Short mmCIF file of C-alpha atoms and ligand atoms in Angstrom, two decimals:
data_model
loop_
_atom_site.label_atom_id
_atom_site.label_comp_id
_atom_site.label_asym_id
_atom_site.label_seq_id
_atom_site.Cartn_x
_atom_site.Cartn_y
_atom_site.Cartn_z
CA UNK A 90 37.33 -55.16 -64.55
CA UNK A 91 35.04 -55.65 -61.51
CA UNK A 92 36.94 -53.94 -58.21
CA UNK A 93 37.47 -56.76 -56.09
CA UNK A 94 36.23 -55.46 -52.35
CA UNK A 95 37.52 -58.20 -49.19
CA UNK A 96 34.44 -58.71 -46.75
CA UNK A 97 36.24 -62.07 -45.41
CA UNK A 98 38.20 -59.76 -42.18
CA UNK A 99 36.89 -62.59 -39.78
CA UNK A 100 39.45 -65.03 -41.75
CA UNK A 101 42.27 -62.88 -41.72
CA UNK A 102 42.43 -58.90 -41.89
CA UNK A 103 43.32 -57.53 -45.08
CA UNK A 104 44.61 -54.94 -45.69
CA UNK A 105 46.78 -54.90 -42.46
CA UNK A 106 48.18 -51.61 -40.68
CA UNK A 107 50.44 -49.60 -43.14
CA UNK A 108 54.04 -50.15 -42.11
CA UNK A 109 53.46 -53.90 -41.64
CA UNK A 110 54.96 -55.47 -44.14
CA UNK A 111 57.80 -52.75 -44.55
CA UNK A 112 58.71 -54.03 -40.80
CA UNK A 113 58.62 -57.56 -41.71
CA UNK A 114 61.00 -56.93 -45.31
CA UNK A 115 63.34 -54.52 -42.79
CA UNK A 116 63.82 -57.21 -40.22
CA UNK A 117 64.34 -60.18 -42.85
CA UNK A 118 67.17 -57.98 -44.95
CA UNK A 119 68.66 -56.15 -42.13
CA UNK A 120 68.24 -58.16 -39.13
CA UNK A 121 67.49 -61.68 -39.84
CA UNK A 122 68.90 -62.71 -36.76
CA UNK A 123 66.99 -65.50 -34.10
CA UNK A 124 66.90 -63.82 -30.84
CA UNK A 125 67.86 -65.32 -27.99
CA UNK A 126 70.68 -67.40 -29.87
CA UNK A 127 73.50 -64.85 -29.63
CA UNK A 128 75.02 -62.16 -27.98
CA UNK A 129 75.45 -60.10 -31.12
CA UNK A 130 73.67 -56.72 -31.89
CA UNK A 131 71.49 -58.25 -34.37
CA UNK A 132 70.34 -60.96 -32.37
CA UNK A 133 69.54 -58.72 -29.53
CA UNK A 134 67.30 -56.56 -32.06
CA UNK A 135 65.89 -59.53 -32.26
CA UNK A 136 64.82 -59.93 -28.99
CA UNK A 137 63.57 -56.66 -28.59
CA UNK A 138 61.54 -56.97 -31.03
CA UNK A 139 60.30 -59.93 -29.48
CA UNK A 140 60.20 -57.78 -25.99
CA UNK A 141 58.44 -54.80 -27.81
CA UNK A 142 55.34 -57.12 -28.97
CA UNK A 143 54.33 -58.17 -25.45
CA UNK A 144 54.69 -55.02 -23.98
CA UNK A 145 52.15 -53.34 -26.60
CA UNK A 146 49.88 -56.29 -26.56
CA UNK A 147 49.89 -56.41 -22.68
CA UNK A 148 49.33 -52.75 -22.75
CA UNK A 149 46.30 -53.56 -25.04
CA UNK A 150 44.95 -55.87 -23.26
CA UNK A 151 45.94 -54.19 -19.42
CA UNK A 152 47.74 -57.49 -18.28
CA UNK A 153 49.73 -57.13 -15.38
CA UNK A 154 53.47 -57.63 -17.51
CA UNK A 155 54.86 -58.11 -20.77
CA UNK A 156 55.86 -61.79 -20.03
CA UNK A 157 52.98 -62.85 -19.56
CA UNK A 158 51.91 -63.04 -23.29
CA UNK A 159 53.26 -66.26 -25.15
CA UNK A 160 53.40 -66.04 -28.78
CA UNK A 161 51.80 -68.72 -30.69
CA UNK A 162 51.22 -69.70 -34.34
CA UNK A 163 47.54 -68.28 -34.00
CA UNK A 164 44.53 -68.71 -31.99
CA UNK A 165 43.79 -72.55 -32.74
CA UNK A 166 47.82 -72.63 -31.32
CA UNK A 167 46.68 -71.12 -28.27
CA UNK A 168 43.55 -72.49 -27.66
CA UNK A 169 45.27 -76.36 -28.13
CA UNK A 170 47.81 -75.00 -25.45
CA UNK A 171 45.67 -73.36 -22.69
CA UNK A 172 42.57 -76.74 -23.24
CA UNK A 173 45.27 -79.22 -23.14
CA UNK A 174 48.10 -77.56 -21.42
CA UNK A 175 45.25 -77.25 -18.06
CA UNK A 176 44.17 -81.03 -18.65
CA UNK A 177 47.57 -82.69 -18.64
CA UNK A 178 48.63 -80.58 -15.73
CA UNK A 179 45.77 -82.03 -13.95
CA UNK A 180 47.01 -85.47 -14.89
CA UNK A 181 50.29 -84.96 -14.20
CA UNK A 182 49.19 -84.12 -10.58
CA UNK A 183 46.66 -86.34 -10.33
CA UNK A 184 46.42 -89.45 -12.92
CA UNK A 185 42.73 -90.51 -12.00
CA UNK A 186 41.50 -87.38 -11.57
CA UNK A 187 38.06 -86.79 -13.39
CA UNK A 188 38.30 -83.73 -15.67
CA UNK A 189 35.59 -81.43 -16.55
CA UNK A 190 35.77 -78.72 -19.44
CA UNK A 191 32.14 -76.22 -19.67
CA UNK A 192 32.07 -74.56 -23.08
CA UNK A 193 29.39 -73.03 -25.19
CA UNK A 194 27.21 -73.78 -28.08
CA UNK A 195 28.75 -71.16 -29.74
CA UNK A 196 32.38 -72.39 -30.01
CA UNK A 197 34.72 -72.97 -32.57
CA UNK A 198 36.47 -76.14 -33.68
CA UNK A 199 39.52 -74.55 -32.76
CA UNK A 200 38.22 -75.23 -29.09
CA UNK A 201 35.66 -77.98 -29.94
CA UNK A 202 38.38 -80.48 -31.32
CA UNK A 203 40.70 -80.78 -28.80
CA UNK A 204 37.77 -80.87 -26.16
CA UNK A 205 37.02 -83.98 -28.20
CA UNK A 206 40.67 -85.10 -28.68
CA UNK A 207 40.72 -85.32 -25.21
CA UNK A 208 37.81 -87.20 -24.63
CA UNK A 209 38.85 -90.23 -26.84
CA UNK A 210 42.34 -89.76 -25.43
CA UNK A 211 40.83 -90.19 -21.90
CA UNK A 212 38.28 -91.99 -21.96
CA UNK A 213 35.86 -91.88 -18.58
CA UNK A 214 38.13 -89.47 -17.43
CA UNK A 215 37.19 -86.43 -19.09
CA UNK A 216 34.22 -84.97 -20.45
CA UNK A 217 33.34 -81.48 -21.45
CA UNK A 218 29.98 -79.66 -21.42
CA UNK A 219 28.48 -77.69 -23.80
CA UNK A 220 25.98 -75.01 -22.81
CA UNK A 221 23.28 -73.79 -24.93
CA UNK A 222 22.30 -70.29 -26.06
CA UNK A 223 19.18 -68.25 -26.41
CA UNK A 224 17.76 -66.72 -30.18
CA UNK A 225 20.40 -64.44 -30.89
CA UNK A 226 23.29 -66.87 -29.82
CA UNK A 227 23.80 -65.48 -26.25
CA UNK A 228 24.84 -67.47 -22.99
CA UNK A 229 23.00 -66.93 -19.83
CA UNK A 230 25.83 -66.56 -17.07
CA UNK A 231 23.74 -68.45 -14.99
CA UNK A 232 24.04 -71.85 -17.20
CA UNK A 233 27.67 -71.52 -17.08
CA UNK A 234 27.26 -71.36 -13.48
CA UNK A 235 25.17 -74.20 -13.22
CA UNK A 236 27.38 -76.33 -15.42
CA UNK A 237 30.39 -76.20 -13.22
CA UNK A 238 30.74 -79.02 -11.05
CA UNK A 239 33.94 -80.00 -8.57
CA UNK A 240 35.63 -81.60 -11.17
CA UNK A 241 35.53 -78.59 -13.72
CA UNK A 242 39.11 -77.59 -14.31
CA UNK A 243 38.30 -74.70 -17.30
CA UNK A 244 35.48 -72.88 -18.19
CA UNK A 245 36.05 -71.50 -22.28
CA UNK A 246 34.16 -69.43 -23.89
CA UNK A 247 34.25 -67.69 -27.31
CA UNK A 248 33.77 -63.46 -26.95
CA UNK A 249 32.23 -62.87 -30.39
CA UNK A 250 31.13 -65.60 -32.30
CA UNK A 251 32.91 -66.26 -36.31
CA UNK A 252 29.15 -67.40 -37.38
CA UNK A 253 26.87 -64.63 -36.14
CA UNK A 254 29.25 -61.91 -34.51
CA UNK A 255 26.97 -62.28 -31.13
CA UNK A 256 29.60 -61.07 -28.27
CA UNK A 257 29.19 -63.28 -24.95
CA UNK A 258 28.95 -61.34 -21.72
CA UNK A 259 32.34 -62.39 -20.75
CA UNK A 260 32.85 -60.30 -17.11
CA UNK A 261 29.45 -61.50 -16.02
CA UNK A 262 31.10 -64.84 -17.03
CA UNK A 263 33.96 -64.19 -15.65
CA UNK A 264 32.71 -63.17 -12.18
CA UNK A 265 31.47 -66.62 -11.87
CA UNK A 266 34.64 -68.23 -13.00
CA UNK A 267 36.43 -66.08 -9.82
CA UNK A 268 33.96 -67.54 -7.38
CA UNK A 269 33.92 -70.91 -8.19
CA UNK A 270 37.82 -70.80 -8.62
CA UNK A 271 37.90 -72.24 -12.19
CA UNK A 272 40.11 -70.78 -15.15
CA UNK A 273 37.89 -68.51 -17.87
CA UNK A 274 39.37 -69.03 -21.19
CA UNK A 275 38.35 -66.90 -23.69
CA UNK A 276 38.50 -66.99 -27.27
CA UNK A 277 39.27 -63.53 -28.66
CA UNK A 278 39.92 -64.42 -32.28
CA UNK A 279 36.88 -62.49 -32.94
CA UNK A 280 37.15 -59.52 -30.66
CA UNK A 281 40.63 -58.53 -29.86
CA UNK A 282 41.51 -55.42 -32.23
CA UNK A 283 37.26 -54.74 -31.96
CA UNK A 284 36.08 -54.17 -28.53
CA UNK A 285 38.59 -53.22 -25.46
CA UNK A 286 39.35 -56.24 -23.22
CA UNK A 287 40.91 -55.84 -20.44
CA UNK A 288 41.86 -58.79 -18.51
CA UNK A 289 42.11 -57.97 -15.54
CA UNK A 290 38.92 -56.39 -15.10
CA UNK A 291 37.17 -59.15 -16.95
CA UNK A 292 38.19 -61.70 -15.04
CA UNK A 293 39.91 -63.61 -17.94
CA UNK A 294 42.69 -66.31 -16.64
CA UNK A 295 43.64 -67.14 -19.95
CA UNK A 296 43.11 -65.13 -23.85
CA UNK A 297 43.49 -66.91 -27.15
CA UNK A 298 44.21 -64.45 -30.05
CA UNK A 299 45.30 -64.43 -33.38
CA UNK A 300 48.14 -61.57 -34.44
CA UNK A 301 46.41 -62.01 -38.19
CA UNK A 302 43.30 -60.65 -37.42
CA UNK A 303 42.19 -57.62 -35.18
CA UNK A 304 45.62 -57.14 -34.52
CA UNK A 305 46.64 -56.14 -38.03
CA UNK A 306 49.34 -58.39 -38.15
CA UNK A 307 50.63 -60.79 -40.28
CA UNK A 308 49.66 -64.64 -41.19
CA UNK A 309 51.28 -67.32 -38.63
CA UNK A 310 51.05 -64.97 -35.51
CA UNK A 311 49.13 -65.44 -32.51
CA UNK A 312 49.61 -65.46 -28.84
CA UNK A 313 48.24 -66.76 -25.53
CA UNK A 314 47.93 -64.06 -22.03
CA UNK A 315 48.22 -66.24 -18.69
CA UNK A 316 46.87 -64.47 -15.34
CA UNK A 317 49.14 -64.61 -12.54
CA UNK A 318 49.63 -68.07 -11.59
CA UNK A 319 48.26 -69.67 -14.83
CA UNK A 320 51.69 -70.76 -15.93
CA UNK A 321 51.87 -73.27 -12.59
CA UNK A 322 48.90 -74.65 -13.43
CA UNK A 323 49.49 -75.26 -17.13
CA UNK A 324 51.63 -77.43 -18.61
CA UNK A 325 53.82 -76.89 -22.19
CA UNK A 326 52.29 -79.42 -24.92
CA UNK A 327 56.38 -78.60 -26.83
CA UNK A 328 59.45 -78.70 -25.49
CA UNK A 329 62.89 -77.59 -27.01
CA UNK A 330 65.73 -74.84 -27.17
CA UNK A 331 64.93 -71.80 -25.58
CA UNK A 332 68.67 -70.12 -25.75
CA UNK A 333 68.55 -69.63 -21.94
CA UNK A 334 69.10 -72.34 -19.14
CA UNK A 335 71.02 -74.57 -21.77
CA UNK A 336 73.22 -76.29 -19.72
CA UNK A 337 69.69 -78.22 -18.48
CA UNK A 338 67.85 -80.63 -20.71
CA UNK A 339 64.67 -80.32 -19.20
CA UNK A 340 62.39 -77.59 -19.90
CA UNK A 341 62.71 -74.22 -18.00
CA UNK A 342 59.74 -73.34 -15.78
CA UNK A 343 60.32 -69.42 -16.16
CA UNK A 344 58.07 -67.12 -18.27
CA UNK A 345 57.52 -67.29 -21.72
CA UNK A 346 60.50 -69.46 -22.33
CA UNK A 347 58.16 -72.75 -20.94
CA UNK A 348 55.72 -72.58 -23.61
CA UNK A 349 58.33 -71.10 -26.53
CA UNK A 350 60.74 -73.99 -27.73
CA UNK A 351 62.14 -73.44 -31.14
CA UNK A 352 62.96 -70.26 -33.20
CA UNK A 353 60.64 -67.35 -32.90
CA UNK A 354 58.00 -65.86 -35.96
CA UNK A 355 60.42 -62.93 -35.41
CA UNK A 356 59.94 -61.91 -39.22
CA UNK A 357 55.83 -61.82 -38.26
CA UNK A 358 55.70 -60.42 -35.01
CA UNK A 359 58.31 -57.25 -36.30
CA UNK A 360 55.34 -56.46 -38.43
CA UNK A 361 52.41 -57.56 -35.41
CA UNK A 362 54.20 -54.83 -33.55
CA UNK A 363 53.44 -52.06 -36.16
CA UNK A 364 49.67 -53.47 -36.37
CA UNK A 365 49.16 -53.37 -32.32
CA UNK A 366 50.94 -49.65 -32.61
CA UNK A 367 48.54 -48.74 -35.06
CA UNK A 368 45.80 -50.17 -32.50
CA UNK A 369 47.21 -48.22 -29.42
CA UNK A 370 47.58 -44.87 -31.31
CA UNK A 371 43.91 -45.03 -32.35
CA UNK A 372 42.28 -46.52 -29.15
CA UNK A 373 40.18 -49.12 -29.47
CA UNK A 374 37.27 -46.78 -27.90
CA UNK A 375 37.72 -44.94 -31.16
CA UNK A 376 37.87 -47.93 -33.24
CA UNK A 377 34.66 -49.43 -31.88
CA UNK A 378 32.72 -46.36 -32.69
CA UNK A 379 34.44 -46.50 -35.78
CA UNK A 380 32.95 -50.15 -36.54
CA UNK A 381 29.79 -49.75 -34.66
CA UNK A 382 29.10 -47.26 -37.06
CA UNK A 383 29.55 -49.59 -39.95
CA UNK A 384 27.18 -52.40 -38.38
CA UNK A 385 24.64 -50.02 -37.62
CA UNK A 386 23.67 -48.94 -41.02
CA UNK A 387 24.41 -52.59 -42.18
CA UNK A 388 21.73 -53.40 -40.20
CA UNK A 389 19.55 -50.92 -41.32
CA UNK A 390 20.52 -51.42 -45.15
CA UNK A 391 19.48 -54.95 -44.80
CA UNK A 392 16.64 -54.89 -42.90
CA UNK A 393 14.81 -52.80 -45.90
CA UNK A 394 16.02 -55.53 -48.62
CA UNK A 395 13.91 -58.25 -49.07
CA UNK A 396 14.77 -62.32 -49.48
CA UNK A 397 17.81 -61.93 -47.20
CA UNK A 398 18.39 -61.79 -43.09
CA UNK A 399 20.96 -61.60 -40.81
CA UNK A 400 21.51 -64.20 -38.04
CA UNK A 401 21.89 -63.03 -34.57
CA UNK A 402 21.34 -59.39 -33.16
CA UNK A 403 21.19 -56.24 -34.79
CA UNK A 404 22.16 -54.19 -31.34
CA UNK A 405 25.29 -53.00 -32.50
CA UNK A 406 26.02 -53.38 -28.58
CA UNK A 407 25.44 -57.22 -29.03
CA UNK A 408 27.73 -57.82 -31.95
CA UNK A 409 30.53 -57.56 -33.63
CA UNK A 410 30.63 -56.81 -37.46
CA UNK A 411 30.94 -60.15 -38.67
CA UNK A 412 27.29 -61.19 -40.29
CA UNK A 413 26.00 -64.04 -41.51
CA UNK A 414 23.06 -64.02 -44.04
CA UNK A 415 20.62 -65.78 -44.88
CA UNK A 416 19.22 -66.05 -48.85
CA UNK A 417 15.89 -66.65 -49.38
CA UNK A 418 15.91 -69.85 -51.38
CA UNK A 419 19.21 -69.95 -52.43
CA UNK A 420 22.13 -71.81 -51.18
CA UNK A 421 24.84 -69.77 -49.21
CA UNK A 422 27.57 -71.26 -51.67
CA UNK A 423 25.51 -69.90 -54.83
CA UNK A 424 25.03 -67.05 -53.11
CA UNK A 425 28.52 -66.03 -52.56
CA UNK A 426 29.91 -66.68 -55.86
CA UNK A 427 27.01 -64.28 -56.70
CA UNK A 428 28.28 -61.54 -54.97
CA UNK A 429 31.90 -62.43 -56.09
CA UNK A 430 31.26 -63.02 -59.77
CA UNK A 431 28.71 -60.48 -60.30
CA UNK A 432 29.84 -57.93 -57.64
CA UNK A 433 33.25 -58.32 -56.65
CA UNK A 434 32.31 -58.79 -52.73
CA UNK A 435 34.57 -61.48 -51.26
CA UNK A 436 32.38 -63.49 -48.73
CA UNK A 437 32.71 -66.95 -47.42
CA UNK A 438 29.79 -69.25 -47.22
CA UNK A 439 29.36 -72.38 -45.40
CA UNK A 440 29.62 -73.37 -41.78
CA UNK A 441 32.78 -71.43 -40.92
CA UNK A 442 34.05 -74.19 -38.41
CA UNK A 443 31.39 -73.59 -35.89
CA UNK A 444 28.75 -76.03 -36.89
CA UNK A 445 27.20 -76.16 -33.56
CA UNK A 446 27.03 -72.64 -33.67
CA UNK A 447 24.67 -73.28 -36.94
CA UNK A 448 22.69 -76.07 -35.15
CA UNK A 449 21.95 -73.50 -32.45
CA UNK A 450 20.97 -70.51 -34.85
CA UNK A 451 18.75 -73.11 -36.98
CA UNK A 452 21.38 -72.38 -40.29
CA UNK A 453 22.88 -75.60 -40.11
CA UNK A 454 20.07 -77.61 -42.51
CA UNK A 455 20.51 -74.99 -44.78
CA UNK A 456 24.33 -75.36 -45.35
CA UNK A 457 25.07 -72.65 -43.20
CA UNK A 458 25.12 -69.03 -44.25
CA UNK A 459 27.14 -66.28 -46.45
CA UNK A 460 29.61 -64.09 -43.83
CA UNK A 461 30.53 -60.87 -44.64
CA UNK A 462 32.62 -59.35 -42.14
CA UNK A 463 34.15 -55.81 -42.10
CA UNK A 464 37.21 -54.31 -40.62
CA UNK A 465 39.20 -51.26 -39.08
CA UNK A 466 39.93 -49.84 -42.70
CA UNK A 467 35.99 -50.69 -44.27
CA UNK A 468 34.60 -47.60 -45.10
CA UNK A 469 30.96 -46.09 -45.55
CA UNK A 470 31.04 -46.43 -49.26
CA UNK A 471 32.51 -50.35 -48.76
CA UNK A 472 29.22 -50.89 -46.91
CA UNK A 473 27.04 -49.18 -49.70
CA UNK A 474 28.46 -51.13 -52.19
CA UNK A 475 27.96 -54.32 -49.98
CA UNK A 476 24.14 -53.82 -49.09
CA UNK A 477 23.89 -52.93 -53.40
CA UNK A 478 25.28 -55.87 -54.05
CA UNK A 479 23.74 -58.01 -51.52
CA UNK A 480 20.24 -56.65 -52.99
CA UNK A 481 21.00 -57.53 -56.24
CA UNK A 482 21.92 -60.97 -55.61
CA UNK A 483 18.53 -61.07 -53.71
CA UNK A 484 16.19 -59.77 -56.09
CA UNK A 485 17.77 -61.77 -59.03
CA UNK A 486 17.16 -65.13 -57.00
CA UNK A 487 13.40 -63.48 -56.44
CA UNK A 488 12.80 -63.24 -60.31
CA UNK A 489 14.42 -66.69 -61.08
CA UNK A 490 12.07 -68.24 -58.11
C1 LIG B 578 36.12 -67.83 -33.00
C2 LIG B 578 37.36 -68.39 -33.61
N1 LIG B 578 38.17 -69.15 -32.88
C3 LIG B 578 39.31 -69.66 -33.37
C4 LIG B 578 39.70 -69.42 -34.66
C5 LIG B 578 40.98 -69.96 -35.17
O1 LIG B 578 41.83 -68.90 -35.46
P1 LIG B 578 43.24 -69.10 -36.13
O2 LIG B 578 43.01 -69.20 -37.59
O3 LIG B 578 44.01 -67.88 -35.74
O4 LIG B 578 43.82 -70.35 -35.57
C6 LIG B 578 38.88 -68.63 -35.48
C7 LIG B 578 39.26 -68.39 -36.88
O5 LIG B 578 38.57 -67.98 -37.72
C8 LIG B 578 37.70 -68.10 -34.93
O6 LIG B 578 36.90 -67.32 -35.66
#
């Protein structure tokens, strides 16, 4: 039988760290606990488990403490919190107060829905602004700065994009964000786990990331970093039982219990823990040469096959390694059952949930394109096989033309 080789690492990484799921099977039959609800031993393994995961990711990230990273069910978890959780605070203070969100055509739905969730909600109060990108997907700073107006209450933009892997020049961004005073949000589904971020030196008020992707970890994990100050200016979109302050009913104001109600992914973030670990030990200096490597002679690979491009740069400094090709004459759908039935490559075709990130490439007439995306644990040989494959598929639809 065909060996089955996963290209879809944009989706979700697979395979994840080694130790992951061991972590998550050791904490469901030997813990099991909910932290936070008792004074027991187990429960308090619980909690340092909890503890341990924003230590490492602060420490991966360089944000200025452990409680300032709020676990969430994944990025679109996140994003809905810091988008809407900055909006409503605005209302709260200030009912007809005009709100202003700048964003990029690059974006995800994960960002681009509850922009427009809030616009029906509130109408002629709120309106969001989408700026437009050059050939290879890339944001001039400048545009950013000229889209921010008095009323603009969050800038968000996406690091690296799911459609193209084009990364977005986030401190330059950022900067601008610090001088005008308005929250950066960034969307690091794409990047964390890839390229170093560091927060702090970035000038990023707010991160969206998923724990299932870069981060090694498990499905249903994901978190949210808040700068100093963010969590007064952001309001929870859940409230509930924290285990601490119980004897009030309203929600406690102290960090992360404001934005945690409910019981904890305890059983996923035991095994995000070994996946960050796995991170730190490496360095993601080391993993980023590691990957660049990989993009670099995917780029060269496919620029000598014919009937096929990518979208977006080839600068390995530009990108990440998530790709989206093009077929010559053959729809992206087609083309990845191709590769799957023929090759065993697991792509995904289609318009990835960033259709104006299509619109803006010129791939959204064409239904889109085929992604491949690598990961930490691709190899040399995985990208051989890839490019073989890939050329195959190619020449085939070249014959049949
Ligand atoms: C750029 C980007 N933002 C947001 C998301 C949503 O991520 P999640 O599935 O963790 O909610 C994705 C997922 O693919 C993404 O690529």
């Amino acid at each position: 039988m065909l060996e089955r080789l996963y290209l879809d690492n944009a989706a979700t990484s697979f395979p994840k760290a080694p130790g992951v799921y061991e972590a998550m099977v050791r904490y469901g039959q030997d813990i099991g606990a909910s932290p936070g609800r008792g004074a027991y031993a187990e429960a308090k393994q619980g909690a340092s488990v909890l503890a341990e995961g924003r230590r490492l990711i602060a420490r991966l990230i360089n944000a200025p403490g452990p409680d300032r990273i709020v676990f969430t069910l994944n990025t679109s978890d996140a994003l809905n919190l810091a988008i809407k959780g900055v909006v409503f605070h605005r209302l709260r203070s200030d009912p007809d107060s005009r709100i202003h969100v700048v964003t990029t055509a690059m974006d995800h739905n994960s960002v681009l829905r509850p922009l427009n969730a809030l616009a029906s909600l509130l109408p002629g109060l709120f309106r969001w602004t989408r700026v437009p990108v050059d050939a290879m997907g890339r944001v001039d700073p400048g545009d950013i700065q000229g889209a921010i107006t008095p009323e603009t209450a969050l800038v968000s933009v996406v690091h690296a994009s799911n459609a193209t892997g084009v990364l977005q020049p986030v401190a330059d961004i950022g900067a601008i964000c610090q001088k005008a005073r308005v929250p950066l949000l960034v969307d690091a589904a794409q990047s964390l786990g890839h390229v170093p971020v560091d927060v702090r030196a970035m000038g990023i008020d707010l991160l969206a990331f998923p724990g299932h992707k870069g981060l090694l970890g498990p499905l249903g994990t994901g978190g949210l970093f808040l700068g100093p100050d963010m969590d007064e200016r952001l309001d929870p979109l859940r409230e509930g039982g924290t285990g601490s302050r119980s004897e009030s009913d309203t929600q406690p104001i102290d960090m992360p219990d404001k934005y945690e109600p409910g019981s904890h992914n305890t059983v996923g973030i035991a095994g995000l823990n070994v996946g960050v670990r796995a991170l730190l030990e490496r360095g993601l200096d080391n993993i980023r040469v590691h990957e660049r490597a990989l993009i670099e002679r995917f780029v060269a690979g496919m620029a000598e096959i014919e009937g096929v491009r990518i979208v977006g740069p080839s600068d390995a400094d530009q990108r990440v390694a998530v790709f989206g090709l093009v077929f010559d004459g053959l729809d992206p759908h087609q083309a990845a059952e191709r590769l799957e039935r023929d090759h065993g490559l697991l792509t995904r075709a289609g318009l990835h949930c960033a259709p104006g990130a299509h619109e803006s490439m010129g791939t959204a007439s064409m239904g889109g394109t085929v992604r491949v995306s690598f990961g930490l644990f691709t190899t040399h040989g995985d990208v051989e096989r890839t490019l073989a494959g890939i050329a195959r598929v190619a020449q085939v639809c070249a014959v049949s033309r």
